[in-house]
Coordinates of N, CA, C and O in Angstrom, one line a residue:
X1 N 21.8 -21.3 48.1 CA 23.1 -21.4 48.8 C 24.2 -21.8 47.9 O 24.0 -22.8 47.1
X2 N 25.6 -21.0 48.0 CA 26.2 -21.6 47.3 C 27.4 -22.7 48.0 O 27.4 -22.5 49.2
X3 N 28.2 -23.6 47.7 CA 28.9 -24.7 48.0 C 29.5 -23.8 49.6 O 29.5 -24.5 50.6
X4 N 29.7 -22.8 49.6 CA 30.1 -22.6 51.2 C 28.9 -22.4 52.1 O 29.1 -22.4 53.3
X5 N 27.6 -22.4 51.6 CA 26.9 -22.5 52.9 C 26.1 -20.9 52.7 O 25.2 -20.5 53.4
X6 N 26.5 -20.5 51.9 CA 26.1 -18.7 52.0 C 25.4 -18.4 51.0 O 25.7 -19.0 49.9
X7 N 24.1 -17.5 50.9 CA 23.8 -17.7 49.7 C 23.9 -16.6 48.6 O 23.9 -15.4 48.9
X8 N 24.1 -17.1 47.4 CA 25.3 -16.1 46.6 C 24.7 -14.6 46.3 O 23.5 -14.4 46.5
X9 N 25.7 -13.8 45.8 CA 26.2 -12.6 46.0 C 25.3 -12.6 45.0 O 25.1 -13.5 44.2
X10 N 24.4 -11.0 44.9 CA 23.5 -11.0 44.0 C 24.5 -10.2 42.5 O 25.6 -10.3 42.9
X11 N 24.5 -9.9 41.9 CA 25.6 -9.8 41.0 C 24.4 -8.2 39.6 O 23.3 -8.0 39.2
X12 N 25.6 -7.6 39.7 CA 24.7 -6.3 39.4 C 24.3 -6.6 37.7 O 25.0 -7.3 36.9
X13 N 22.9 -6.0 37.4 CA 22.8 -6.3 35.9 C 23.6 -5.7 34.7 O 24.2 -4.6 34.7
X14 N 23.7 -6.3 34.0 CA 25.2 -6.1 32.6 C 24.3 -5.2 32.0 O 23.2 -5.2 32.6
X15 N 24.5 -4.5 31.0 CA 23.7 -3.8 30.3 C 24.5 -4.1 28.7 O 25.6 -3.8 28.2
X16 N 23.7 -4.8 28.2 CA 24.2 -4.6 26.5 C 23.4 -3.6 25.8 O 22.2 -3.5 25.5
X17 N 24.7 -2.7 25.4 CA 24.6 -1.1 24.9 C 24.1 -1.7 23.1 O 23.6 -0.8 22.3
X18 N 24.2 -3.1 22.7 CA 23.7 -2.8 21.3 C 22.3 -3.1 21.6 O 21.5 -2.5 20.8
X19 N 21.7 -4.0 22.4 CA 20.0 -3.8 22.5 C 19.5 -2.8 23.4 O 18.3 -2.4 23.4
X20 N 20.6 -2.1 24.5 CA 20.0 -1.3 25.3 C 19.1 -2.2 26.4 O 18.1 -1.8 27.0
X21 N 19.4 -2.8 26.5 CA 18.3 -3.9 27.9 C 19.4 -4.2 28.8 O 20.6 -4.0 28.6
X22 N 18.8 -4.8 29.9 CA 20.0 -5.3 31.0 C 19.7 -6.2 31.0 O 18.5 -6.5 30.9
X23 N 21.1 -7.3 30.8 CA 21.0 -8.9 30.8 C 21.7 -9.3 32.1 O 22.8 -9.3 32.6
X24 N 20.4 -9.7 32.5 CA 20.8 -10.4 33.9 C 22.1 -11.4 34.2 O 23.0 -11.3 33.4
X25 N 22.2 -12.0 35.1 CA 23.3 -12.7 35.5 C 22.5 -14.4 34.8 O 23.2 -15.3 34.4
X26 N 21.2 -14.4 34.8 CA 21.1 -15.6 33.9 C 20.6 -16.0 32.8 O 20.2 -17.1 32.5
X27 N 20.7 -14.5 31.7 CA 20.3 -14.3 30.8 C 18.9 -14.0 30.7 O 18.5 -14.3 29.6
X28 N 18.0 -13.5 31.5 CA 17.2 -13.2 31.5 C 17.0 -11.3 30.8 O 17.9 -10.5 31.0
X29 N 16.1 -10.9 30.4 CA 15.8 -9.9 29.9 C 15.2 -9.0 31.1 O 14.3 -9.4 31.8
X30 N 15.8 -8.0 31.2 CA 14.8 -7.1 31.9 C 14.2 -6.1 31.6 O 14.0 -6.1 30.4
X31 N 13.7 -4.7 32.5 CA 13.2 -3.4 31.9 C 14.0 -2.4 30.7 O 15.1 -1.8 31.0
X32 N 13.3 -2.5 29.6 CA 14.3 -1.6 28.9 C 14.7 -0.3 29.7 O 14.1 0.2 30.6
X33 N 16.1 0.1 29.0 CA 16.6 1.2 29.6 C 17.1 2.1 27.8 O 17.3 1.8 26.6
X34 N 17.1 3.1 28.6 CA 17.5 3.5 26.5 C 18.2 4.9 27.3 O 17.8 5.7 28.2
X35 N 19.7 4.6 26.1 CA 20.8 5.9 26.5 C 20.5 7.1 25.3 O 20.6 6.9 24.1
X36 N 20.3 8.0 25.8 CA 20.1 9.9 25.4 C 21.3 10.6 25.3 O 22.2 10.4 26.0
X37 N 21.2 11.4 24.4 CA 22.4 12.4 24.7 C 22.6 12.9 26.2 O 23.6 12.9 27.0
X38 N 20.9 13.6 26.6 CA 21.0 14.8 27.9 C 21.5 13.3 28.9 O 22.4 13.7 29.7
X39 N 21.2 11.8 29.0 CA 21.9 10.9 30.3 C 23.4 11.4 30.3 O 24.2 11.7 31.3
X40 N 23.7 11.2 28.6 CA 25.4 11.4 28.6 C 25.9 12.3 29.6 O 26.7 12.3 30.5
X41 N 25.0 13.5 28.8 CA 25.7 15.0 28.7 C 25.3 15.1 30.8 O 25.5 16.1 31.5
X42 N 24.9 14.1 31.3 CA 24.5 14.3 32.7 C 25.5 13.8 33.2 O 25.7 14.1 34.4
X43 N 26.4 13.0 32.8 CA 27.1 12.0 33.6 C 28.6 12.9 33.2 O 29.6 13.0 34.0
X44 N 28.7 13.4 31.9 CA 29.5 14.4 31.9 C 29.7 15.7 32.9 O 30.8 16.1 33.4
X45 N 28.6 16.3 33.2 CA 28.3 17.2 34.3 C 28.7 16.8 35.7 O 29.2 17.6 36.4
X46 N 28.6 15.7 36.0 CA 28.9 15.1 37.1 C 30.1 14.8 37.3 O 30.5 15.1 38.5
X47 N 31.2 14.1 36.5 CA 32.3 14.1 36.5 C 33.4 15.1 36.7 O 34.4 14.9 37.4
X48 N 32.8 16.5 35.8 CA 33.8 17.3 35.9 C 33.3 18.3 36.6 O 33.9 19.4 36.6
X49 N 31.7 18.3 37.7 CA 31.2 19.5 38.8 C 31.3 18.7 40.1 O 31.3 19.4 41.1
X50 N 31.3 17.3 40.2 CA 31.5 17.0 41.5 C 32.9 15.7 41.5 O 34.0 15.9 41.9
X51 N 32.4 14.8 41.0 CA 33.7 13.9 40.7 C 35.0 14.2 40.9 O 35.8 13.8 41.7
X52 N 35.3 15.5 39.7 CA 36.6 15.7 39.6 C 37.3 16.6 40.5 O 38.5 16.6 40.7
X53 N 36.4 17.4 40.9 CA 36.8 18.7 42.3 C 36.8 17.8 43.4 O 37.5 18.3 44.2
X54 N 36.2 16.6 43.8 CA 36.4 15.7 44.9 C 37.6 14.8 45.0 O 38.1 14.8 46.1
X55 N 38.2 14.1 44.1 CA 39.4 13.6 43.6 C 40.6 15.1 44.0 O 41.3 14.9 45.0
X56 N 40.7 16.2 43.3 CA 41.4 17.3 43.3 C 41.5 17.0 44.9 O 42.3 16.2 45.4
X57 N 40.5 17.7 45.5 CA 40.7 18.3 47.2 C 41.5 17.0 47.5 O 42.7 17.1 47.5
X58 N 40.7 15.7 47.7 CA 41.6 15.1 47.8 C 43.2 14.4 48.5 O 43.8 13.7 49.4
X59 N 43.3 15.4 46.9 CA 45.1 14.9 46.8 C 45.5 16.3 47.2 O 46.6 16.2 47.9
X60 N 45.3 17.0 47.2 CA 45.4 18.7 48.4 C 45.4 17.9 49.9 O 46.3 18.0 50.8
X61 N 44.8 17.5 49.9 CA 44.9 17.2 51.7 C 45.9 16.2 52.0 O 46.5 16.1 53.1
X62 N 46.2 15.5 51.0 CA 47.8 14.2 51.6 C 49.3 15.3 52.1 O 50.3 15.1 52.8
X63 N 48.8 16.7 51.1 CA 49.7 17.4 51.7 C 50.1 17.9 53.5 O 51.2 18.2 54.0
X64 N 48.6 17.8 54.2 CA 48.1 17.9 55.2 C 48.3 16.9 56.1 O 48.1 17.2 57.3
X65 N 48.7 15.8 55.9 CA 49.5 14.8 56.8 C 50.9 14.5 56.7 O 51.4 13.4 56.9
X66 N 51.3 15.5 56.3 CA 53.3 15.4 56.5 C 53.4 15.7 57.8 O 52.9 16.7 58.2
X67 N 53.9 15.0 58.5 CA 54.7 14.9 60.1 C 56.4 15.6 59.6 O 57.4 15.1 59.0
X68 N 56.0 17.0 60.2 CA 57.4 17.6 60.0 C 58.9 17.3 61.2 O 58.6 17.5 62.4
X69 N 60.0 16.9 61.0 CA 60.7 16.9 61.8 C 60.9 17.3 63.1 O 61.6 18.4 63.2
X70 N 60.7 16.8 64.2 CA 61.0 15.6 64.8 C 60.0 14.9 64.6 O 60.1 13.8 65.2
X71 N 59.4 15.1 64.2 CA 57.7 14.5 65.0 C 57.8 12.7 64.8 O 57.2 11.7 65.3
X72 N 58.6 12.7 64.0 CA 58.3 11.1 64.2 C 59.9 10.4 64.9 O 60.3 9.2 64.8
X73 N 60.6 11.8 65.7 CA 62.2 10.9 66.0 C 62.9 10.9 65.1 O 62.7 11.0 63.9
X74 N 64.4 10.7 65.7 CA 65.6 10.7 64.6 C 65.3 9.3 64.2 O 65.5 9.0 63.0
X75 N 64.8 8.5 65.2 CA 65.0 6.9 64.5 C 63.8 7.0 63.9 O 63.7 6.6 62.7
X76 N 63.0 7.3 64.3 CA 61.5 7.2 63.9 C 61.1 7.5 62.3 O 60.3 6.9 61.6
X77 N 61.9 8.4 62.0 CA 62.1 9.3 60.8 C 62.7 8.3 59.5 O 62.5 8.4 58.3
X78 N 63.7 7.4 60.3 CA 63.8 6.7 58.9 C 63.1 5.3 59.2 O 63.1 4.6 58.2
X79 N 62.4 4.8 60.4 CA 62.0 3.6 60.3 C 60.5 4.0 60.1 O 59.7 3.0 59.9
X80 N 60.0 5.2 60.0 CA 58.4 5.3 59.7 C 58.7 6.8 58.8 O 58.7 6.6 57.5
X81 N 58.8 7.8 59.1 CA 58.9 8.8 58.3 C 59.7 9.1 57.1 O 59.6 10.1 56.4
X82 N 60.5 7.7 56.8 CA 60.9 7.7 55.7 C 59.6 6.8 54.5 O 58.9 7.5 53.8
X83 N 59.4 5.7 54.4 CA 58.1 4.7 54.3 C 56.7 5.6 54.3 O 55.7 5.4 53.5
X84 N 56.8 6.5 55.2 CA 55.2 7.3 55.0 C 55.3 8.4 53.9 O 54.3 8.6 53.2
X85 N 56.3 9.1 53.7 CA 56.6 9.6 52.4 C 56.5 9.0 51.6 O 55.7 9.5 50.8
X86 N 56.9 7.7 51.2 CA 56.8 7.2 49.6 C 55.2 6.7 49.6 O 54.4 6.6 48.7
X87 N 55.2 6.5 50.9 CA 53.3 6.0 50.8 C 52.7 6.9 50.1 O 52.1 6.6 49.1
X88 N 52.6 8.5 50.7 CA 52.1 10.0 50.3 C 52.4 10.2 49.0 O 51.5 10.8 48.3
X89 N 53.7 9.9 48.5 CA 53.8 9.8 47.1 C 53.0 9.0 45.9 O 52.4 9.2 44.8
X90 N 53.2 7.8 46.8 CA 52.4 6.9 46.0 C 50.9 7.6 45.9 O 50.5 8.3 45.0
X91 N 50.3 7.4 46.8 CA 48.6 8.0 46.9 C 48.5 9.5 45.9 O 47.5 9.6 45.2
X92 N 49.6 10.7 46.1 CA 49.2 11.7 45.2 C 49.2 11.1 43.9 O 48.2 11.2 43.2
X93 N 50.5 10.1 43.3 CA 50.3 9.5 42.4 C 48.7 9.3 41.7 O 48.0 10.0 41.0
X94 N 48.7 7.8 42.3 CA 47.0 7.5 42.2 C 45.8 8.3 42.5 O 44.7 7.9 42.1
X95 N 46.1 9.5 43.3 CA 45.2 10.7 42.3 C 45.1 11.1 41.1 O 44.2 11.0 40.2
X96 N 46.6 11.7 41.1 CA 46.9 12.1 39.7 C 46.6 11.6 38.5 O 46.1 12.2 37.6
X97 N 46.8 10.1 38.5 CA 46.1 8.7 37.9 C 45.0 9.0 37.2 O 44.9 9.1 36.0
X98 N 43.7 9.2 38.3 CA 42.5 9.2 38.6 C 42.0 10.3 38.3 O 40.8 10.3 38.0
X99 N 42.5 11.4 38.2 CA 42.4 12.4 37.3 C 42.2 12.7 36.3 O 41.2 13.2 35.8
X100 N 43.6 12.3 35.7 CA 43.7 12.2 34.1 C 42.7 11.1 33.5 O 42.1 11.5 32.5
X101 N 42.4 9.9 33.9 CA 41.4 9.0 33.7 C 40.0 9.5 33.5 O 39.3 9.4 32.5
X102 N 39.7 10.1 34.4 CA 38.2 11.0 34.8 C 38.3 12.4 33.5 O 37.3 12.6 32.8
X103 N 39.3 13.2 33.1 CA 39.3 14.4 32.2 C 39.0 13.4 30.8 O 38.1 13.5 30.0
X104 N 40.0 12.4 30.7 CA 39.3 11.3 29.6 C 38.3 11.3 29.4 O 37.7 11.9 28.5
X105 N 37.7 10.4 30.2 CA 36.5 10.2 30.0 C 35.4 11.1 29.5 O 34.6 10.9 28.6
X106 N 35.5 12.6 30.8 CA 34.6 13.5 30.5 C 35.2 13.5 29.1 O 35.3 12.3 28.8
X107 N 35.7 14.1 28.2 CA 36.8 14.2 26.9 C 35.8 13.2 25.9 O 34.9 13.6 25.2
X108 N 36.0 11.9 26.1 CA 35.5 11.3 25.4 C 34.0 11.2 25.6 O 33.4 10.7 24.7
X109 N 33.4 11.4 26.4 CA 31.4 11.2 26.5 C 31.1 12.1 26.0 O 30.0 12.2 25.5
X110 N 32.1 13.3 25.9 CA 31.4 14.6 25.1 C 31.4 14.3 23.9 O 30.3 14.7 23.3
X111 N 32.3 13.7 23.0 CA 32.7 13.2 21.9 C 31.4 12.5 21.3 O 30.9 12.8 20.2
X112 N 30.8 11.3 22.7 CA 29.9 10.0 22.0 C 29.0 10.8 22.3 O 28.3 10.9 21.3
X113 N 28.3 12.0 23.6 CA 27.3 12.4 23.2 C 27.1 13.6 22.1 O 25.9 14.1 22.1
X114 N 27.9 14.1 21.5 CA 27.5 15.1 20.1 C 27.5 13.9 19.3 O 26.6 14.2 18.5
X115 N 27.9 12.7 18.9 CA 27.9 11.9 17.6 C 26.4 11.4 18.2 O 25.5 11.6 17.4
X116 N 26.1 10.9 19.5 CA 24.7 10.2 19.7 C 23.5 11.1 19.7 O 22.3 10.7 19.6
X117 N 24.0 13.0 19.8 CA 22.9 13.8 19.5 C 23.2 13.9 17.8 O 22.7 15.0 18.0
X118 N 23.5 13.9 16.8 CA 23.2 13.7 15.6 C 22.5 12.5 15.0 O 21.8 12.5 13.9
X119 N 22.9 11.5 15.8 CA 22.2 10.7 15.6 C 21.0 10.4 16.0 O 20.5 9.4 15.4
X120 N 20.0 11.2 17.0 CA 19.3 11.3 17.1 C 18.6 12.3 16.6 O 17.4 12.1 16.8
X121 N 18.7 13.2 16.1 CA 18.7 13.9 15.0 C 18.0 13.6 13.9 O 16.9 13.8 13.4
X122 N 19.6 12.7 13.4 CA 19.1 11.9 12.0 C 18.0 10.9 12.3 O 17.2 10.7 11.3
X123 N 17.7 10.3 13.3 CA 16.4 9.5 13.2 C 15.2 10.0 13.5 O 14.2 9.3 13.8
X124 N 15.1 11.4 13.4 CA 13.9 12.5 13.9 C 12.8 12.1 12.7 O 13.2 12.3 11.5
X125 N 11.9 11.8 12.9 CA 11.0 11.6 11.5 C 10.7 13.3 11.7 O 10.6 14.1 12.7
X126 N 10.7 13.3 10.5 CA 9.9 14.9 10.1 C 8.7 14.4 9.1 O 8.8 13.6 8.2
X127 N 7.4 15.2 9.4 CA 6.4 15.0 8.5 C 6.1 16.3 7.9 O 6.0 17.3 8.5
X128 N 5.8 16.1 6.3 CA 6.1 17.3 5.7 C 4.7 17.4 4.6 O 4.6 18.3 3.8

């Protein structure tokens, strides 16, 4: 239990990428885990076949909640329908955000998975 009475929040495991193990919340060691090119090249797939088409639609649909005139009143229009526009703004915003962030990423995992498939490569024992 922690000082409120509750007992505490289980807290997700850290992963240190230079041993590849998950270090617990109390430094304990757990089941190895070991990162591959194909995990990368999976999480790349995922980003830019469902991730990023899900984010898209999306911000397509905020278009789908404009209250066109009258609908919110002459008064209504500037005490709510003016305010709900910049909200809609804002939120395409923070798609758009979220977009560019996500093409990143995919951008760069492709990057670390061709350098981490050579590298696995290079540690290929070959017997000759």
């Amino acid at each position: 239990m922690n000082k409120s009475g509750r007992p505490p929040t289980p807290a997700a495991p850290l992963v240190d990428i230079h041993l590849v193990t998950p270090i617990t919340e109390g430094g304990g060691m757990g089941q190895e885990r070991y990162v591959t090119s194909a995990a990368i090249e999976g999480i790349v797939k995922e980003i830019d076949e469902d991730v990023l088409p899900a984010i898209r639609r999306m911000r397509e649909l905020i278009d789908t909640t404009t209250v066109p005139f009258p609908g919110w009143g002459a008064i209504g229009e500037v005490l709510v329908g003016v305010p709900y526009g910049r909200v809609q703004d804002d939120v395409r915003e923070k798609f758009a955000e979220a977009e560019a962030v996500l093409e990143a990423w995919a951008e760069r995992l492709e990057i670390a998975r061709r350098n981490w498939r050579t590298a696995e490569e290079q540690s290929t024992v070959v017997y000759v």
